[in-house]
XYZ file of C-alpha atoms in Angstrom:
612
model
C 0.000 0.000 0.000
C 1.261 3.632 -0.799
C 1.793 5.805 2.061
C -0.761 8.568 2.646
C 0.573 11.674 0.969
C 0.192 13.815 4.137
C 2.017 10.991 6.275
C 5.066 11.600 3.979
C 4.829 15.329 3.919
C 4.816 15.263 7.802
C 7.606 12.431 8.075
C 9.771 14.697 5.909
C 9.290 17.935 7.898
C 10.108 15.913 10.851
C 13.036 14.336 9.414
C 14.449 18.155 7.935
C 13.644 20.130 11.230
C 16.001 17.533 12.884
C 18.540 17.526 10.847
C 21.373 18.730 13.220
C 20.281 17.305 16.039
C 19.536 14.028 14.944
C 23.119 13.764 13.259
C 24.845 14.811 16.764
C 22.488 12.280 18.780
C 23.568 9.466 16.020
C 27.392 10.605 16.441
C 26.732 10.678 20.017
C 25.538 6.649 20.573
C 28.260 5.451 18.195
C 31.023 7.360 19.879
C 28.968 5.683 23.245
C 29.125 2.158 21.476
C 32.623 2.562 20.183
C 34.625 4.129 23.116
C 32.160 4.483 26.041
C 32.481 2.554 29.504
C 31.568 -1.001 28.753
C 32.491 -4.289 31.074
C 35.272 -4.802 28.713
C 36.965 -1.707 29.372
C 36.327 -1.434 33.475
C 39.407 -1.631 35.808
C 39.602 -5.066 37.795
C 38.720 -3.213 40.882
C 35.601 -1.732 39.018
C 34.343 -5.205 37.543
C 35.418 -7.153 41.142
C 32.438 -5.077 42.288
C 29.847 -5.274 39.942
C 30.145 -9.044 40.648
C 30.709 -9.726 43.483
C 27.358 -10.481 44.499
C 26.392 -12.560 41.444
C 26.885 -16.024 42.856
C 26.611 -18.581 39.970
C 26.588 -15.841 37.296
C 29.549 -14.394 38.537
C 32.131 -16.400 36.297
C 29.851 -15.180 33.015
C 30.106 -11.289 33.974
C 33.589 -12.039 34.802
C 34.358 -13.644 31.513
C 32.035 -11.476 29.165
C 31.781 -14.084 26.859
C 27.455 -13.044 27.299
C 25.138 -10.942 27.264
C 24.238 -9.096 30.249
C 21.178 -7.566 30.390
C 20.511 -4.334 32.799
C 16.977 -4.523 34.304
C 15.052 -1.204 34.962
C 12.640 -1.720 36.943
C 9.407 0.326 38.260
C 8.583 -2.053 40.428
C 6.397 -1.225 43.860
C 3.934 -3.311 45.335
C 1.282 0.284 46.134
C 0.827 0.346 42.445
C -1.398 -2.349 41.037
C 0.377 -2.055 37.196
C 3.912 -2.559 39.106
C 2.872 -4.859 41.365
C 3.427 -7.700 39.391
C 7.670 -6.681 38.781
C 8.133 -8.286 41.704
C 8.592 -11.826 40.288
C 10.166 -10.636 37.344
C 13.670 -9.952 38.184
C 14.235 -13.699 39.552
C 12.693 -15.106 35.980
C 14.539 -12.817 33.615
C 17.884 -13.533 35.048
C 16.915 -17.193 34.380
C 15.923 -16.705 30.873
C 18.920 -14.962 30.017
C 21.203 -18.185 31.304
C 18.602 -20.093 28.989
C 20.221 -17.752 26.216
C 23.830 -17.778 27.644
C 23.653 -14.901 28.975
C 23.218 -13.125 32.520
C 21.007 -10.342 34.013
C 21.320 -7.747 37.135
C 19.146 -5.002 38.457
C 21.028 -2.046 36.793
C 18.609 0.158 38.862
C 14.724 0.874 39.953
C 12.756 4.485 39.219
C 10.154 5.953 41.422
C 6.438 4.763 39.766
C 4.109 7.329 40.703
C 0.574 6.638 40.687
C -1.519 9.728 39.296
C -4.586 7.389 40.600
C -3.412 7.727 43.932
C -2.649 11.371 43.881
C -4.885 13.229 41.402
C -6.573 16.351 43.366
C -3.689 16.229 46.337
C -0.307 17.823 47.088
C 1.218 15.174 45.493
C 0.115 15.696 41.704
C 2.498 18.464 41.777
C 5.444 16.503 41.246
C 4.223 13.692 39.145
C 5.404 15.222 35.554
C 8.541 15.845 36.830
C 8.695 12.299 37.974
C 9.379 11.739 34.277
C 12.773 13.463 34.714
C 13.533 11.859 37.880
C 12.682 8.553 36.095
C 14.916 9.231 32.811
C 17.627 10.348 35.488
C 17.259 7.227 37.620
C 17.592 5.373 34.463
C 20.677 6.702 33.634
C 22.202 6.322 36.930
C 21.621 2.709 36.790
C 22.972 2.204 32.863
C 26.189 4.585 33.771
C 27.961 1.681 35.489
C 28.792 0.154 31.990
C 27.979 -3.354 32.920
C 25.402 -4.131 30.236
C 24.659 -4.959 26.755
C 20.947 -4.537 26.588
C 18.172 -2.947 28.472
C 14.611 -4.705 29.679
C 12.733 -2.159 31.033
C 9.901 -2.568 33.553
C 7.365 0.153 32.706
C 3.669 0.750 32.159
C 1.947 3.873 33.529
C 2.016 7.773 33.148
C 5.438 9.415 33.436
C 7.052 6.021 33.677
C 7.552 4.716 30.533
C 8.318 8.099 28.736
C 11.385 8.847 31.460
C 12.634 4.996 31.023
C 12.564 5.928 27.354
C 14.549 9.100 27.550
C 16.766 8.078 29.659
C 17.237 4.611 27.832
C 17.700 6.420 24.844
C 21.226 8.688 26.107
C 22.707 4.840 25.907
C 20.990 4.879 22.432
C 23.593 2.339 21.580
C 22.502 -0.659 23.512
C 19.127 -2.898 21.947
C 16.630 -2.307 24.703
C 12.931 -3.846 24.856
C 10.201 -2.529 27.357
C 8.379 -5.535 28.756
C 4.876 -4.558 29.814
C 2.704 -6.777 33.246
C -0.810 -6.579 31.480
C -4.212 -5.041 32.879
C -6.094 -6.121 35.657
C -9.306 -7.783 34.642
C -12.585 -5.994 33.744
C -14.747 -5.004 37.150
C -17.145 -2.480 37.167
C -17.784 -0.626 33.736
C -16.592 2.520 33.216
C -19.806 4.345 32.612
C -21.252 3.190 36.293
C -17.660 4.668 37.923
C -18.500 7.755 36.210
C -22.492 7.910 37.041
C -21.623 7.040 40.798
C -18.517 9.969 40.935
C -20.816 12.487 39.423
C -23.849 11.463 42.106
C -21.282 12.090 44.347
C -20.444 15.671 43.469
C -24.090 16.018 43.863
C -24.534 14.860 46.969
C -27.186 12.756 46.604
C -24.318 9.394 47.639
C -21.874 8.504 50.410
C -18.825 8.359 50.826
C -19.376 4.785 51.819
C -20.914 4.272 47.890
C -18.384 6.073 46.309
C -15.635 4.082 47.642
C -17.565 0.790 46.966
C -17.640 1.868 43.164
C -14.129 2.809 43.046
C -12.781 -0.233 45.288
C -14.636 -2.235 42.262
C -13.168 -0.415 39.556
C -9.747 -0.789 40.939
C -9.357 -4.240 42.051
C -6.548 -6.807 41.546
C -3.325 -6.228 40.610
C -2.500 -5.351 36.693
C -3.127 -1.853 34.697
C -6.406 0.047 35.334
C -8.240 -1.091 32.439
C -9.864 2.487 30.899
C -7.607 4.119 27.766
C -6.179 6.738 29.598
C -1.923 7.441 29.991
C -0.794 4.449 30.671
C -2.388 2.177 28.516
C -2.155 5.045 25.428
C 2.121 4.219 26.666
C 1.470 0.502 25.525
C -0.417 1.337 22.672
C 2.954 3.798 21.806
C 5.818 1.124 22.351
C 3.899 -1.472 20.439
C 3.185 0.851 17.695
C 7.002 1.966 17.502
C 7.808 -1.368 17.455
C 9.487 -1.425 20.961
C 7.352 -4.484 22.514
C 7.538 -7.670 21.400
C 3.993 -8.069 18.763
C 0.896 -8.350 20.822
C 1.638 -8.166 23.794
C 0.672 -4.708 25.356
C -2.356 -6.229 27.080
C -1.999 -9.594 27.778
C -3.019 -9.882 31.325
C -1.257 -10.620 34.636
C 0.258 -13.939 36.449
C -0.806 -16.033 33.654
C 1.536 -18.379 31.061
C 1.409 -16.227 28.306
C 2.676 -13.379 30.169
C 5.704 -15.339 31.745
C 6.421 -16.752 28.124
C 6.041 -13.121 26.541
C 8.716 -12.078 29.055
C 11.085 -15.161 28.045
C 10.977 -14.457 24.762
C 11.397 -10.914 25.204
C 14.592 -11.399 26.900
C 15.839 -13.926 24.482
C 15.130 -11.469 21.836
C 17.567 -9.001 23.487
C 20.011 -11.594 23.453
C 19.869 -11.975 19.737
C 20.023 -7.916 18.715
C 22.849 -6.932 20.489
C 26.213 -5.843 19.060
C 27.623 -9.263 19.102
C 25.025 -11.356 17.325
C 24.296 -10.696 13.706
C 20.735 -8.757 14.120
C 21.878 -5.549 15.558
C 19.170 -3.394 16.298
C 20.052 -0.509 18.712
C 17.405 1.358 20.473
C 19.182 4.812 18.934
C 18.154 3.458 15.821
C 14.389 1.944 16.261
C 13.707 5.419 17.484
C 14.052 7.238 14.626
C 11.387 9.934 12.546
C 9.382 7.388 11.203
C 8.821 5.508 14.447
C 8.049 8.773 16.140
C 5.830 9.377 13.143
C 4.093 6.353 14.166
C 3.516 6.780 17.459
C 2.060 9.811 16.363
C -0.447 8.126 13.912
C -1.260 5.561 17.024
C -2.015 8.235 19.470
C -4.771 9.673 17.107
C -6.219 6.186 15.993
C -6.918 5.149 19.163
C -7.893 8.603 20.683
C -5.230 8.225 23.083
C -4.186 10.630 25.941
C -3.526 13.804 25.315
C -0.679 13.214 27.824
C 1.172 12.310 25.037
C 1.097 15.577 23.256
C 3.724 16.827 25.937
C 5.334 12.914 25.929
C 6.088 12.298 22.616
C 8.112 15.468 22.128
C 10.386 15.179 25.176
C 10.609 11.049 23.930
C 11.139 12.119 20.438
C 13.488 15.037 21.401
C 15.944 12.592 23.285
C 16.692 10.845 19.946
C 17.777 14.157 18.288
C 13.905 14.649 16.845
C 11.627 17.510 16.778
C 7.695 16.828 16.165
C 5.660 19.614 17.374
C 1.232 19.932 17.956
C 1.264 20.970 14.189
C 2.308 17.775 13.032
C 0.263 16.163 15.336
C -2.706 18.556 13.894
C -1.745 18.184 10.557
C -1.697 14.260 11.254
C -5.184 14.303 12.861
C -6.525 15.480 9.522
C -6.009 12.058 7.945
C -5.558 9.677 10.778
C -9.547 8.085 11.222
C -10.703 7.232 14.966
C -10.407 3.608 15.170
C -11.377 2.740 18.625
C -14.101 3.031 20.790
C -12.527 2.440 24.251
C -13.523 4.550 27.454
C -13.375 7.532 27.354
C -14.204 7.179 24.013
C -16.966 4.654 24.494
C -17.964 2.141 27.240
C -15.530 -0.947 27.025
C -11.983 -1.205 28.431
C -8.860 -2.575 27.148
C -9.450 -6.045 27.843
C -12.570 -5.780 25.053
C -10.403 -3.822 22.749
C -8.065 -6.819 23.047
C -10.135 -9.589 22.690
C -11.394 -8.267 19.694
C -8.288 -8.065 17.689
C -6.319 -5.456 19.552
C -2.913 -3.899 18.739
C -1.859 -6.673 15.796
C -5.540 -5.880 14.211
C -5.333 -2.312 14.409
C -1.596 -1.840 13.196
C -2.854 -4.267 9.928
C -5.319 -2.183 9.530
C -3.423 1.432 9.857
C -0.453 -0.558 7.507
C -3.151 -1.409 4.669
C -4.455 1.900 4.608
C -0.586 3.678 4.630
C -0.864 5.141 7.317
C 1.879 4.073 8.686
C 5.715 3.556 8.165
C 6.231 -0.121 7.637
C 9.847 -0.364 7.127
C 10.886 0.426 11.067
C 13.659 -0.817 12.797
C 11.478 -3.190 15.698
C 12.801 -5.428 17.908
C 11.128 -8.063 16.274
C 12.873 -10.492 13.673
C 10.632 -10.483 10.919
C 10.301 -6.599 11.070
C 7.119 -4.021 11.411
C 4.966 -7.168 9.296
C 4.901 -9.165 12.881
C 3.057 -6.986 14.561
C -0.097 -8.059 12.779
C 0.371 -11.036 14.381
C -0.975 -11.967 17.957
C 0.800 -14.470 20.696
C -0.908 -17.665 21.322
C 0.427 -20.580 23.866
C -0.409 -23.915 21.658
C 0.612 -27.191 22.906
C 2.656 -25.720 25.709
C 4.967 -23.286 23.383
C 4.564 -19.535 22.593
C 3.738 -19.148 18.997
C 2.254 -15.977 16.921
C -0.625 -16.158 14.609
C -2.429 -13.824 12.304
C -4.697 -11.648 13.897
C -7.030 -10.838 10.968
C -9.811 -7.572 11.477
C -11.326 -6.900 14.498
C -14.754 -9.220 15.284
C -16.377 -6.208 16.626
C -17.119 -2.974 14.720
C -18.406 -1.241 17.924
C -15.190 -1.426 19.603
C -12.526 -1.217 16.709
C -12.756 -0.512 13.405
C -10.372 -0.309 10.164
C -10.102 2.703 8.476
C -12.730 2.319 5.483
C -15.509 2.471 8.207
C -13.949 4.229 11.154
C -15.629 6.211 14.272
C -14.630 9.531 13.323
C -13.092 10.643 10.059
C -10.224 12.204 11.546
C -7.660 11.648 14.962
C -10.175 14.236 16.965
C -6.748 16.029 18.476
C -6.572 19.785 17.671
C -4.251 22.609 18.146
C -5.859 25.729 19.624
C -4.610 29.021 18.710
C -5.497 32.415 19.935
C -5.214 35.548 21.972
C -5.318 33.285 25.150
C -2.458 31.484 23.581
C -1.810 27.925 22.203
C -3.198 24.400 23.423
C -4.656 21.349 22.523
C -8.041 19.923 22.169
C -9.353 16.456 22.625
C -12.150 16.170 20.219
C -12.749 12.541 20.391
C -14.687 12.515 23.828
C -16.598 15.556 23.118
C -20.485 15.633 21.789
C -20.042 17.439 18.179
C -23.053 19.707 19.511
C -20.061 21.217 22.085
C -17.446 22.006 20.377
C -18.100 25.552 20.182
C -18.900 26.821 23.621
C -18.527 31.170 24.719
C -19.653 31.740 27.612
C -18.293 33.883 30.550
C -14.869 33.216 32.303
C -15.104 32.449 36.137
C -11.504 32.552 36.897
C -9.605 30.520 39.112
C -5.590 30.031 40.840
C -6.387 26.807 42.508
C -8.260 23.901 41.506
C -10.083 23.533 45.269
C -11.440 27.120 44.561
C -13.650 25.514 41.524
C -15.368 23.207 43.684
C -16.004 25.369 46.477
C -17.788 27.534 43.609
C -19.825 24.672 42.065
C -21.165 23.610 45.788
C -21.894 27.186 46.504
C -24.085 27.600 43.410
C -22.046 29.844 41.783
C -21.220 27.914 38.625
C -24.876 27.090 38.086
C -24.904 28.563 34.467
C -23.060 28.786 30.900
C -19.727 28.752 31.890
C -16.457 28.959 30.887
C -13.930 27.445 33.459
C -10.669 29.150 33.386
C -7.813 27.107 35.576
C -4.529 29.360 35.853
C -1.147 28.822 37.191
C -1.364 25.608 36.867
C 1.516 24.939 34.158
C 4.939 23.164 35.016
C 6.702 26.717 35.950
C 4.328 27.667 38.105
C 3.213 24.301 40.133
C 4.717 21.309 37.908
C 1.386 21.266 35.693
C -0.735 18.733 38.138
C -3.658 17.028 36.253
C -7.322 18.471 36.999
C -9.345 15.392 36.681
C -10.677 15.959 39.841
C -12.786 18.657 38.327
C -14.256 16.457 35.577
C -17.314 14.694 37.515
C -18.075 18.686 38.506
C -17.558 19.838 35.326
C -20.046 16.937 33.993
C -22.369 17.362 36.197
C -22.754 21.562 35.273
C -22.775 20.176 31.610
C -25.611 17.680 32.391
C -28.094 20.110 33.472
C -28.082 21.756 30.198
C -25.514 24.880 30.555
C -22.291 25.604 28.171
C -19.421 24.292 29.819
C -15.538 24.493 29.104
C -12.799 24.518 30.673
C -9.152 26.837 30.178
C -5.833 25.818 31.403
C -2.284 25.964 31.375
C -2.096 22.928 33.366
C -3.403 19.026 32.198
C -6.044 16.735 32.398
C -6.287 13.068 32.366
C -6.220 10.515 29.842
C -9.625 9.566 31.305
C -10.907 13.114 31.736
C -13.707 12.514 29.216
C -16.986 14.543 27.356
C -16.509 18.252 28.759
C -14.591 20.246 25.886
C -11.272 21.532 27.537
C -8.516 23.637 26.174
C -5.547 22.901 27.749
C -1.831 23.105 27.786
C -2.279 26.671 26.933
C 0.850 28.656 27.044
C 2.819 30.627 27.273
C 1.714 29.916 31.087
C 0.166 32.209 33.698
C 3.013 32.173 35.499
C 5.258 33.713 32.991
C 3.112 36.115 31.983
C 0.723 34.421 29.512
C -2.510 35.756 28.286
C -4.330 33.614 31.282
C -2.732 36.041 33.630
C -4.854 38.818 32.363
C -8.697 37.412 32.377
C -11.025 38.931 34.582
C -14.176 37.444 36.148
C -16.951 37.873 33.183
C -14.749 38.036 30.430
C -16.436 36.411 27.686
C -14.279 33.538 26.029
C -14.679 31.341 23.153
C -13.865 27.927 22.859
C -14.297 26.399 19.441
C -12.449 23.118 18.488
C -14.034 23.577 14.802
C -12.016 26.878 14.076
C -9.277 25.705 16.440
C -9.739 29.273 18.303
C -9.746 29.854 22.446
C -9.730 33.654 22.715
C -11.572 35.949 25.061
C -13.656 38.394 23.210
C -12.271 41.821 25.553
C -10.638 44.145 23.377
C -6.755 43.837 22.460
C -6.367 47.197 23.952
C -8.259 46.539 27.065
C -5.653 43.547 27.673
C -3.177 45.525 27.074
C -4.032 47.987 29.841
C -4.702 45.416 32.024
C -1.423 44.157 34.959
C -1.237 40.515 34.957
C -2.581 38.628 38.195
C -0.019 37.683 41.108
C 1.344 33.970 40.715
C 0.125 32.148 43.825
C 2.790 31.503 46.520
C 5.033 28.351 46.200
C 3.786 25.930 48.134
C 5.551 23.772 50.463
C 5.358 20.124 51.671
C 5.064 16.955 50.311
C 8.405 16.928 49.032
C 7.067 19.919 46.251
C 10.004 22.129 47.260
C 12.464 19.924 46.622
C 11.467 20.179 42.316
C 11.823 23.893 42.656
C 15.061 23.430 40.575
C 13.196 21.997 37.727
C 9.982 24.506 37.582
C 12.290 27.434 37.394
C 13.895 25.509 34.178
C 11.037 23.769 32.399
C 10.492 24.582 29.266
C 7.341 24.913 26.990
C 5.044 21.799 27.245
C 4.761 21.379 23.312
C 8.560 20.594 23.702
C 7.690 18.004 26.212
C 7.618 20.160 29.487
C 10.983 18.658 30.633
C 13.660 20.798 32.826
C 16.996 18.105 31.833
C 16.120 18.455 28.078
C 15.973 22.116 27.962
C 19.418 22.057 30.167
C 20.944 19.446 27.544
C 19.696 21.681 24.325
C 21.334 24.386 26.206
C 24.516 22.654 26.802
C 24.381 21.542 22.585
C 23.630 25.044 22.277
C 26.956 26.319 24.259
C 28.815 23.307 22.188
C 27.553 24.374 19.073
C 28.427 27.947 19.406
């Protein structure tokens, strides 16, 4: 099949804005894989330690005549998508002596649950978890002991930072190895009824906990399409898991086997075997155009508008929300999952999943299918789904999806295009989920009621005061000002203003959730408040105008009036739990269409000094 036109005109704007810095990050991994630390080049004293705790492996790490593979891991027992890494040190190290090779813990990374700390203190550090992640990463790859990476990822900030900071040892094959999703419990749409009755007041406590003790209920990924199962869509897509097996579930043979071949796999693409595939080069512009093209399918996160830039941008590549717009114009909606629609994951995957949808996308050229993967036979696997027959892992043709109401291919799709859109204006530049929202809503003006603090809405909405058309306006809530916490706490209160019949929106600079769902929201506006954005300067009343058709948010007060007008006072910084510690990175963050990340801006300014 010939490649959509636009997919090529995007790929090679992508490819020519990276020029430079995709040459210095390829000259960077082979200087890494030619003359950086490796165990054949540590002192005595240097290797005498590495080992010395390896028992029966120690005489293969001592020899080198292996692989050794560096485990990442994410693992925590508090997080029901981690949980499961427990176990899988102890097996990978014996898979790799099935494949003469060895294994160690390189390192762990924090795995924060935004589940756990959405609406709290907390939320204020969980995008720069992502750095602390890629960081962590890196600490535990800089000892030069290894010659491939399994990485233990799934959720939100996780797997982006153990991608950028996998990707500074670009050299090395690497393969993230995902735990599965806990099994179905309560559907999506009851959660969401119950949360909303809640913000009513007209349930308990007592009820709302029962609802979301059922949603969330055995160990595995929560099973609604928000971040972190939009990640596993991404790595799959790129070509970074092993075919089919994003969602597989939990603690069952399939899994385990997934996991053994995965790590036998790495044993056969690194440097010394004769399939050298080095993560440096899987990630390249067409896989990041890919990812891209996934995303909007599958009506993924718009997490990912600020993650795929900082991933991208650690591999020397530059997408931006244009080419994600432009992309959205030709990418169909695919998937009904929730948000989107009222099954989960496990549905999607039972009816064809990830090898059915990427057949699909690759018949219709919309996507690159001449990747680097990690794969043997190439980008054609991943059509294919795993299967255990007779005992053995095996992969089989998935064919098209048996259900049209859950995914589709692109002849007959949900939506004719990717329903993500950038939003430009005199309030300043976002994006705009389309794919959740009623058509009938995507123009909404209204007047602003303006708030610093996300606690301030709700008091509002239970003192009546939002009982009307409304236009939400969120400030100070980008990664400068308070690290850009997600507001899906306001969603049931949002939903429940929009169910009685008013025009709703909402206006940020900070993020919502994957799962945030139907009330239209412009968000990721910058520049911030906090700098001095546009935000800064809305009053109480102002009307604004949200329109996802035009791609417009802009308040309707006169350019000279905002001009006159002094920009509102950043809220103090706030103190405790641990917030003051990431002070560091909000005062060097940069924009969050370049992926919102304080260590990539200070490594493009270090290139920058280089350069000049």
């Amino acid at each position: 099949m010939t490649l959509h036109p636009v997919l090529t005109a995007v790929t090679e704007r992508v490819i020519s804005r990276s020029a430079r810095t995709r040459k210095a990050y390829l000259e960077l991994i082979a200087r890494e894989r030619e003359n950086g630390i490796s165990r054949p080049r540590l002192a005595c004293g240097n290797l005498a330690h590495a080992i010395a705790a390896s028992g029966d492996d120690k005489a293969g790490l001592r020899s080198a005549r292996g692989m050794n593979i560096g485990i990442i891991t994410s693992y925590n027992d508090m997080l029901s998508a981690h949980q499961p890494y427990g176990r899988y040190p102890d097996q990978i190290k014996l898979f790799a002596r099935e494949a003469g090779g060895t294994a160690q813990v390189a390192g762990a990374t924090p795995a924060m649950c935004d589940g756990v700390t959405q609406g709290q203190p907390g939320m204020e550090i969980s995008l720069f978890s992502r750095d602390v992640i890629a960081m962590s990463t890196a600490v535990g790859l800089s000892h030069g002991m290894y010659e491939g990476v399994a990485m233990l990822g799934i959720c939100d900030k996780i797997v982006p930072g153990l991608l950028i900071g996998a990707l500074r040892f670009g050299h090395l094959p690497a393969i993230l190895i995902p735990s599965g999703p806990m099994p179905s419990g309560l559907p999506n749409s009851e959660k969401q009824r119950i949360r909303q009755l809640y913000a009513e007041g007209k349930v308990g406590k007592d009820r709302l906990m029962d609802a979301e003790s059922d949603s969330y209920h055995a160990a595995g990924t929560c099973t609604f399409y928000g971040t972190a199962n939009t990640n596993q869509m991404l790595m799959e897509v790129m070509g970074l898991h092993l075919p089919g097996s994003s969602f597989v579930p939990p603690n069952t043979k399939l899994r385990q086997e997934l996991t053994r071949a995965a790590i036998h796999r790495l044993n056969e693409i690194g440097a010394r075997g004769d399939d050298y595939r080095p993560l440096g080069l899987c990630v390249d512009e067409r896989a990041i155009v890919n990812a891209a093209v996934g995303l909007l399918a599958t009506g993924g996160s718009t997490n990912l508008a600020i993650h795929l830039p900082a991933m991208a941008r650690a591999a020397g590549i530059v997408i931006d929300w244009n080419d994600l717009d432009q992309l959205s114009s030709i990418v169909p909606q695919l998937t009904r999952v929730y948000p989107n629609g009222s099954e989960d994951v496990n549905a999607f995957h039972a009816v064809g999943g990830m090898p059915s949808l990427i057949g699909s996308l690759l018949d219709a050229g919309l996507l690159h299918p001449d990747i680097m993967t990690v794969a043997r036979g190439g980008f054609a696997e991943y059509r294919k789904k795993p299967c255990m027959h007779d005992d053995a892992l095996t992969w089989e043709d998935a064919g098209p999806s048996t259900d049209d109401t859950i995914l589709r291919a692109p002849a007959n799709p949900f939506r004719a295009d990717g329903g993500m859109k950038v939003m430009e204006g005199n309030l300043g530049r976002g994006i705009y989920k389309t794919s959740s929202v009623a058509p009938e809503r995507w123009t909404i003006e209204a007047p602003a009621a303006v708030f610093d603090h996300q606690e301030d809405v709700l008091k509002a909405f239970r003192d009546g005061r939002l009982d009307r058309d409304v236009v939400v306006v969120v400030r100070f809530q980008g990664p400068a000002a308070n690290g850009m916490p997600e507001l899906h706490k306001l969603t049931p209160t949002l939903a429940v203003l929009q169910d009685r019949g008013h025009k709703v929106a909402l206006v940020t600079d900070g993020r919502m959730s994957g799962a945030s769902g139907k009330v239209p929201a412009a968000i990721h506006i910058g520049p911030e408040a906090y700098v001095g954005g546009p935000l800064s300067l809305l009053r109480d009343g102002d009307v604004v105008r949200v329109c996802a058709r035009t791609g417009s948010v802009e308040t309707l007060v006169s350019a000279t009036e905002l001009a006159n007008r002094t920009p509102s006072r950043p809220p103090a910084p706030q103190f405790g739990t641990g917030r003051e510690l990431f002070a560091l990175m909000r005062g060097n963050v940069d924009m969050p269409e370049q992926g919102a990340s304080a260590i990539l801006a200070s490594m493009d300014h270090m290139a920058a000094q280089e350069d000049a």
